[in-house]
C-alpha positions as MATLAB code, in Angstrom:
seq = 'MIFVFLAFGKTTVFAEDNIEQEAILEEGDQSSDPQPISLKPGWQMIDDNWYYADSSSQMVTGWLYYIRSWYYLDPETGVMQTGLVTVNDSLFYLNDAGIMQTGWQKLDGQWYFFSGSGAAETGWYKSGKTWYYLDPETGVMQTGWQYIDDNWYYMNSSGAMLTGWQKLDGQWYLLSGSGAAETGWYKSGKTWYYLDPETRIMQTGWQLIDDTWYFLNASGAMQTGWLKLGNNWFLLSSSGAMQTGWQKVGGKWYYLDPENGGMKTGWILVDDVWYFLNSNGSLFTGWLKSGSTWYYLTSNGLCFTGLAPWYGDYYYVADGVYDPTYNGKATIPGLSQELDVVNGRTPGGLVQPSDAIIKKVQKIIDDNKIKNLWDAFNWCVMTYSVYTTGGGYGTAYYADYGLNHHYGNCYVMAATFVVMARQLGFEAYQISGYIASTYIHSWTEVKVNGKFYVFDPDFVVDQGGNGFQINYGDKGTWRYTDAYRMSN';
ca = [
       0.190   -0.001   -0.078;
       1.351    3.672   -0.790;
       0.559    6.684    1.201;
       0.331   10.221   -0.214;
       1.003   12.560    2.298;
      -0.726   16.486    1.142;
       0.845   19.440    2.760;
       0.862   23.322    1.848;
      -0.995   22.166   -1.265;
       2.757   19.667   -2.281;
       2.577   16.645   -2.761;
       5.273   14.002   -1.168;
       5.031    9.936   -2.062;
       6.128    7.417   -0.127;
       5.989    3.978    0.449;
       5.489    1.736    4.039;
       4.708   -1.708    4.513;
       2.471   -3.606    6.232;
       0.274   -0.015    7.374;
      -2.939    0.141    5.778;
      -3.901    3.386    6.246;
      -5.897    6.505    5.117;
      -6.016    9.495    6.224;
      -7.601   12.628    3.658;
      -7.040   16.491    5.110;
     -10.564   18.551    5.700;
     -10.748   21.554    3.863;
      -8.742   24.303    6.166;
      -6.729   22.063    8.058;
      -3.934   23.547    9.434;
      -1.815   20.822   10.618;
       1.853   21.196    9.264;
       2.177   16.903    9.927;
       1.475   15.565    5.996;
      -1.513   12.948    6.150;
      -1.281    9.763    4.627;
      -3.668    8.908    2.138;
      -3.282    4.721    0.659;
      -2.885    4.593   -3.231;
      -4.147    1.425   -4.670;
      -3.414   -0.239   -8.018;
      -3.475    1.253  -10.953;
      -4.809    5.122  -11.743;
      -6.020    7.298   -9.346;
      -7.258   10.981   -8.940;
      -5.873   12.993   -5.862;
      -6.176   16.429   -5.968;
      -7.673   17.020  -10.039;
      -3.344   15.183  -10.658;
      -3.488   11.205  -11.568;
      -1.064    8.700  -10.016;
      -0.712    5.681  -10.932;
       0.240    2.477   -8.982;
       1.643   -1.166   -9.788;
      -0.049   -4.334   -8.850;
       2.174   -4.363   -5.844;
       1.274   -0.996   -4.858;
       4.223    0.658   -6.189;
       3.707    4.529   -7.758;
       4.908    4.451  -11.244;
       7.346    7.080  -12.621;
       8.453    8.156  -15.862;
       7.308    6.043  -18.960;
       4.007    3.754  -18.791;
       2.949    2.312  -21.629;
      -0.683    0.825  -20.511;
      -2.859   -0.727  -22.870;
      -1.092   -0.054  -25.433;
      -0.451    3.782  -25.307;
       2.171    5.773  -23.391;
       2.112    7.920  -20.708;
       4.616    9.909  -18.625;
       3.994   10.380  -15.546;
       6.532   13.036  -13.500;
       9.277   11.234  -11.993;
       9.418   13.286   -8.719;
       5.868   13.831   -8.337;
       4.486   10.743  -10.415;
       1.806   13.080  -12.038;
       0.167   12.276  -15.806;
       1.745   14.732  -17.409;
      -0.153   16.054  -20.426;
       0.717   18.180  -23.646;
       3.993   19.281  -24.008;
       6.639   17.395  -22.587;
      10.750   17.482  -22.872;
      12.248   14.533  -21.386;
      16.040   13.865  -21.724;
      15.745   16.399  -24.361;
      13.561   15.247  -26.823;
       9.778   17.439  -27.051;
       6.911   14.642  -26.643;
       3.164   15.832  -26.808;
       0.711   13.573  -23.978;
      -2.957   14.764  -25.046;
      -5.583   15.402  -22.194;
      -5.718   12.090  -21.422;
      -2.095   12.053  -21.077;
      -1.856    9.472  -24.214;
       1.775   10.055  -26.324;
       0.880   11.425  -29.458;
       2.473   10.311  -32.546;
       2.495   12.291  -36.062;
       1.169   15.674  -37.314;
      -0.439   17.267  -34.631;
      -1.821   21.077  -34.392;
      -1.150   22.742  -31.662;
      -1.842   26.679  -29.765;
      -2.131   26.964  -33.975;
       1.074   25.550  -35.071;
       2.033   22.076  -36.327;
       4.560   19.607  -35.001;
       5.189   16.347  -36.057;
       6.468   13.408  -33.680;
       8.084   10.404  -34.696;
       7.515    6.329  -33.669;
       8.494    7.005  -30.795;
       6.658   10.111  -29.700;
       9.894   12.637  -30.200;
       9.134   15.715  -32.240;
      11.281   15.595  -34.880;
      13.022   19.086  -35.332;
      14.939   20.063  -38.250;
      14.622   19.040  -42.043;
      12.086   16.360  -42.114;
      11.188   14.229  -45.478;
       7.551   12.637  -45.424;
       6.663   10.619  -48.914;
       8.386   12.597  -51.569;
       7.756   16.259  -49.309;
      10.898   18.104  -47.501;
       9.441   20.180  -44.171;
      11.640   22.155  -42.170;
      11.043   21.973  -38.278;
      12.060   24.229  -35.811;
      15.580   22.940  -34.482;
      14.614   24.608  -30.794;
      10.742   24.388  -30.696;
      10.348   21.222  -33.005;
       7.079   24.015  -35.299;
       6.624   24.028  -38.444;
       7.881   26.499  -41.068;
       6.460   28.434  -43.785;
       7.357   30.904  -46.176;
      11.192   32.303  -46.236;
      13.660   30.575  -43.813;
      17.485   30.751  -43.930;
      19.033   27.639  -43.552;
      22.981   26.643  -43.442;
      23.349   30.143  -45.352;
      20.921   29.140  -47.600;
      16.952   30.640  -48.725;
      14.424   28.076  -48.738;
      10.648   28.143  -48.959;
       7.868   26.640  -47.546;
       4.560   27.088  -48.390;
       1.789   27.398  -46.252;
       0.863   23.128  -45.298;
       5.146   23.531  -44.739;
       6.032   22.066  -47.919;
       9.309   23.010  -49.365;
       9.299   24.243  -52.766;
      10.725   24.011  -55.925;
      11.571   25.257  -59.136;
      10.057   28.672  -60.771;
       8.062   29.866  -57.957;
       5.789   33.341  -58.384;
       5.311   35.025  -54.334;
       3.985   38.249  -53.398;
       4.074   39.181  -57.334;
       8.053   38.235  -57.727;
       9.378   35.289  -59.210;
      11.905   32.924  -57.790;
      13.860   30.034  -58.968;
      14.395   27.482  -56.092;
      16.669   24.211  -56.994;
      15.669   20.545  -56.811;
      17.427   20.965  -53.568;
      15.360   24.056  -52.224;
      17.843   26.010  -51.838;
      17.062   29.215  -54.202;
      18.947   29.845  -56.645;
      21.081   33.495  -56.701;
      23.254   35.040  -59.647;
      23.595   33.829  -62.637;
      21.172   30.387  -63.538;
      21.091   28.733  -67.387;
      17.766   26.519  -68.337;
      17.668   24.852  -71.453;
      19.147   27.723  -73.565;
      18.301   30.722  -71.912;
      20.452   32.934  -68.790;
      18.242   34.125  -65.689;
      19.712   36.267  -63.142;
      18.408   36.491  -60.211;
      19.799   39.150  -57.246;
      22.533   38.350  -54.880;
      20.792   39.635  -51.877;
      16.733   39.233  -52.724;
      16.874   36.304  -54.842;
      14.185   37.940  -56.797;
      13.843   37.183  -60.939;
      15.601   40.234  -62.242;
      14.341   42.454  -65.680;
      14.855   45.333  -67.915;
      18.403   46.035  -68.348;
      20.994   45.343  -65.367;
      24.161   46.757  -64.576;
      26.301   43.158  -63.343;
      30.042   43.013  -62.612;
      30.149   46.635  -64.754;
      28.508   45.124  -67.797;
      24.734   46.023  -68.701;
      22.673   42.811  -69.663;
      18.938   42.615  -70.701;
      16.189   40.698  -69.427;
      13.089   40.730  -70.761;
      10.025   40.320  -68.606;
      10.182   36.702  -68.835;
      13.326   37.051  -67.094;
      15.298   35.940  -70.373;
      18.599   37.499  -71.378;
      18.779   38.857  -74.379;
      20.990   38.923  -77.339;
      21.614   40.288  -81.431;
      19.778   43.041  -82.045;
      17.105   44.518  -79.472;
      14.607   47.352  -80.151;
      13.635   49.097  -77.122;
      11.035   52.210  -78.184;
      12.199   53.887  -80.653;
      15.851   52.791  -79.922;
      18.002   50.242  -81.292;
      20.219   48.391  -79.283;
      23.361   44.870  -79.866;
      24.085   42.721  -77.347;
      26.208   39.993  -77.784;
      26.265   36.333  -77.629;
      27.206   37.147  -73.802;
      24.789   39.554  -73.226;
      26.301   42.203  -73.326;
      25.563   45.666  -74.491;
      27.835   46.292  -76.874;
      29.540   50.174  -77.845;
      31.372   52.293  -80.037;
      31.914   50.283  -83.758;
      30.466   47.485  -83.648;
      30.780   44.685  -86.750;
      27.708   42.811  -88.166;
      26.936   40.836  -91.306;
      29.635   42.575  -92.777;
      28.659   45.794  -91.933;
      29.799   48.517  -89.248;
      27.595   49.275  -87.015;
      27.830   52.930  -83.734;
      26.387   52.264  -80.366;
      26.957   55.237  -78.590;
      29.034   55.060  -75.630;
      27.552   55.627  -72.245;
      23.756   53.808  -73.185;
      24.499   51.683  -76.316;
      22.025   53.014  -78.296;
      22.467   52.525  -81.767;
      23.380   56.181  -83.967;
      22.377   56.720  -87.269;
      22.884   59.681  -89.641;
      25.911   62.403  -89.150;
      28.660   61.532  -86.164;
      31.338   62.830  -85.532;
      33.450   59.678  -84.202;
      37.914   60.790  -82.594;
      37.255   64.207  -84.772;
      36.113   61.950  -87.795;
      33.003   62.300  -89.394;
      30.581   59.485  -90.763;
      27.426   59.098  -91.643;
      24.939   56.026  -90.969;
      22.211   55.298  -91.983;
      18.611   54.961  -91.031;
      19.052   51.384  -90.144;
      22.283   52.648  -88.373;
      25.030   50.942  -91.154;
      27.936   52.493  -92.196;
      27.538   54.342  -95.464;
      30.315   54.193  -97.959;
      30.253   56.120 -101.539;
      28.457   59.630 -102.115;
      25.881   60.963 -100.323;
      24.280   64.191 -101.213;
      23.215   66.121  -98.041;
      21.577   69.491  -98.721;
      22.830   70.837 -101.450;
      26.548   69.748 -101.108;
      28.104   66.376 -101.831;
      29.654   63.980  -99.910;
      32.059   60.836 -100.746;
      32.150   58.613  -97.729;
      34.826   55.860  -97.044;
      35.147   53.447  -94.046;
      37.809   55.550  -92.731;
      35.124   58.428  -92.972;
      35.385   62.022  -94.008;
      38.656   61.828  -94.803;
      39.031   60.721  -98.476;
      41.441   63.248 -101.010;
      41.400   62.526 -104.061;
      39.307   61.299 -107.328;
      36.423   59.358 -106.154;
      34.535   56.946 -108.827;
      31.251   57.908 -110.317;
      29.928   55.760 -112.868;
      32.967   55.853 -115.166;
      34.176   59.116 -113.972;
      36.404   60.706 -111.332;
      35.035   63.320 -109.008;
      37.768   65.894 -107.422;
      37.032   65.263 -103.345;
      38.644   66.981 -100.609;
      38.242   65.399  -97.206;
      35.159   64.076  -98.053;
      33.441   67.225  -99.898;
      33.276   67.257 -103.192;
      34.771   70.410 -105.144;
      33.583   70.941 -108.532;
      36.011   74.183 -108.847;
      39.265   71.882 -108.324;
      41.717   72.348 -111.900;
      44.616   70.503 -111.998;
      46.140   67.186 -111.441;
      44.682   64.036 -109.046;
      45.179   60.301 -108.474;
      42.859   57.695 -107.547;
      44.079   55.207 -105.114;
      46.097   52.064 -106.363;
      47.093   53.668 -109.236;
      49.920   55.092 -109.904;
      49.166   58.191 -112.882;
      47.976   61.778 -112.398;
      44.784   62.567 -114.127;
      44.097   66.115 -115.096;
      40.554   67.430 -113.335;
      38.746   70.317 -114.636;
      36.087   72.024 -112.999;
      36.329   68.691 -109.926;
      36.052   66.816 -112.350;
      37.990   64.269 -114.682;
      36.899   64.954 -118.761;
      35.643   60.871 -118.511;
      36.630   57.508 -120.538;
      38.678   54.491 -119.629;
      41.384   54.878 -116.887;
      43.304   52.501 -117.855;
      45.138   50.066 -115.082;
      48.479   51.027 -113.900;
      51.513   49.283 -115.287;
      52.226   47.561 -111.920;
      48.925   45.682 -111.938;
      49.212   44.763 -116.248;
      52.777   43.537 -115.616;
      51.189   41.509 -112.005;
      48.651   39.950 -114.158;
      50.961   38.935 -116.878;
      52.604   37.514 -114.570;
      50.269   35.296 -113.375;
      49.122   34.403 -116.300;
      52.230   32.936 -117.764;
      53.764   31.209 -113.952;
      50.014   29.338 -113.987;
      49.892   28.821 -118.322;
      46.428   30.660 -117.911;
      45.742   30.248 -121.764;
      42.090   30.850 -121.972;
      38.614   32.096 -120.531;
      38.596   29.449 -118.626;
      42.160   29.278 -117.058;
      41.247   32.847 -115.932;
      38.346   32.464 -114.411;
      39.389   28.678 -112.623;
      42.010   31.162 -111.156;
      39.818   33.978 -109.892;
      37.473   31.419 -107.544;
      39.813   32.340 -104.466;
      39.056   31.420 -100.565;
      36.470   34.303  -99.781;
      37.852   37.001  -96.829;
      36.008   39.671  -95.843;
      37.401   43.139  -97.736;
      35.614   46.003  -98.570;
      32.185   46.363 -100.616;
      30.550   48.887 -102.698;
      31.623   50.373 -106.401;
      33.087   54.023 -104.840;
      36.933   51.999 -104.941;
      37.265   50.976 -108.770;
      37.938   47.964 -110.677;
      41.684   48.487 -110.344;
      41.641   49.263 -105.845;
      40.456   45.326 -106.409;
      41.941   44.262 -108.705;
      45.506   44.912 -107.063;
      44.348   43.297 -103.373;
      43.518   39.893 -105.440;
      46.485   39.718 -107.297;
      48.493   40.236 -104.146;
      46.816   37.978 -102.077;
      44.890   35.264 -104.610;
      41.760   35.801 -101.516;
      39.488   37.893 -100.786;
      35.282   38.529 -101.627;
      33.269   38.860 -104.731;
      34.420   42.603 -105.377;
      38.047   40.879 -105.483;
      36.826   38.024 -107.700;
      35.326   39.786 -110.089;
      38.146   43.138 -110.661;
      40.663   40.276 -110.461;
      38.711   38.527 -113.350;
      38.772   41.686 -115.325;
      41.945   42.376 -115.336;
      42.643   38.979 -116.454;
      40.177   38.980 -118.952;
      41.380   42.365 -120.675;
      44.723   41.225 -120.679;
      43.244   38.125 -122.546;
      41.977   40.511 -125.229;
      38.289   40.622 -123.984;
      36.091   43.274 -123.542;
      35.242   42.907 -120.289;
      33.614   45.481 -117.025;
      33.221   45.001 -113.461;
      29.464   44.935 -112.370;
      28.300   46.557 -109.000;
      24.924   45.821 -107.740;
      22.595   43.167 -105.839;
      21.510   39.852 -105.479;
      17.222   40.046 -105.386;
      18.189   44.038 -104.463;
      19.169   42.312 -100.800;
      22.628   41.381 -100.829;
      25.303   43.620 -101.950;
      26.954   41.826 -104.428;
      29.462   42.375 -107.639;
      30.369   40.156 -111.138;
      31.809   40.429 -114.666;
      30.687   41.011 -118.443;
      33.257   39.915 -120.564;
      32.211   39.586 -124.552;
      32.183   36.649 -126.144;
      31.437   35.833 -129.652;
      29.499   39.850 -129.888;
      27.880   39.119 -127.240;
      27.622   39.502 -123.532;
      27.942   36.899 -121.168;
      27.745   37.149 -117.197;
      30.838   35.781 -115.101;
      30.690   34.972 -111.487;
      33.870   33.574 -109.477;
      32.362   33.670 -106.604;
      29.362   32.016 -107.384;
      31.066   29.133 -107.441;
      32.819   29.855 -103.839;
      29.245   30.346 -102.461;
      27.440   27.654 -103.497;
      29.107   25.778 -105.791;
      27.243   26.255 -108.898;
      28.102   26.865 -112.732;
      29.095   30.894 -112.895;
      31.018   30.563 -115.911;
      29.826   32.128 -118.985;
      25.986   32.349 -117.739;
      23.038   34.718 -118.580;
      21.121   36.732 -116.735;
      18.096   35.181 -115.626;
      19.460   30.995 -116.249;
      18.056   28.647 -113.975;
      19.823   27.743 -111.414;
      21.749   31.163 -111.061;
      21.111   34.179 -108.562;
      18.677   36.877 -109.139;
      21.015   40.016 -109.964;
      19.571   43.310 -109.480;
      20.391   47.068 -109.032;
      23.620   46.678 -112.116;
      26.125   49.113 -112.981;
      29.294   49.305 -114.846;
      31.939   50.743 -112.062;
      34.916   52.348 -113.019;
      38.333   50.745 -114.117;
];
């Protein structure tokens, strides 16, 4: 038999063998001596507290397994515990009946998870395919943003850790497969995104990153190539970096504002040299009339001085500006001979190649045993190399380059074939124009047996087809447009 003494609200439990006595303190009894009461085997309530005694009437403390349930009785007082209880540094929950609970439990508006042993899980916990995070100190299931081991994670309202793209409070975030929020540059498939290193928010619009400007569209994708925003064009490299200054794209030069990257058009002054850019931003070369003044521009801008060609004649230009009052002599680029200039232009007529070019042509003909147009044409089917385009430079200019290097673009190939055909005794002209009114191009017209034919070495290089002695409009050939005969 167990006796429980109640004194001033404090319960003391002790056992005394072979004594059978009941003592109940009357309400208001001020005796300082505790009065023993008996505690029988099983559950008993005393002063609104439950106790449990074993079959020998010994009071049980600590864990008790009773009818397939666990209970916990205070190690000091033996009182059955309810609610959240810490035992050996682990948190347990016992319902109002004292029964230890497992699984998910909502207590005072907070969720906890108690394992099969009853101990509350803390830290990361995986249920099925879903991860949860429970506070290491309190065991409370966390929701919203959580900073864990130097990484940010997001748990939804049910506590489930999220992954992938998530729109939260109007902002997009990217959570990796581990749940950690991505920051900085991130590549998905072929698309790059940028997530703010501090806020983790996916960025859009212009972003200055490591002293370089990038543009990310409304979906966050980094842009490359030409980009139109409002009325302005911008050029972004393959790495997404905004380009500035002179940039060559598709064989054409463009100028992007050094301050804001906007593509420039019209007249621009760069390093004390004037240039003119078309409405599409490409660098203009050749003759340009602005107001009542004619200008001649090269790829080096408005700095040319000498004779510039125009449909078979040459006109005198000083620092890029046509001077109709000039009388005297001047030279053509690529030629050594001086020509008479009257009122700013040459008298007209064909200008013959210089002696130096004629000697080069003849040496190539001799060294390569070139006997006819077919041999000459094949020699002029050269390795393609980007070079200056446009009919303004004259045949001699391009031919000299082709004879010296034996590679070049369509203008070089055509010019070289012209001087070789003439050397072989044929009437030949270099043509400047376009393919289908789209791509600037040069080819050759040669008179054979009283009829002019098209000879196009670059067609062989580019298309692998026949460019030798063809007619305009032949099936399988290019559609030549906007053509004119270049000056020599």
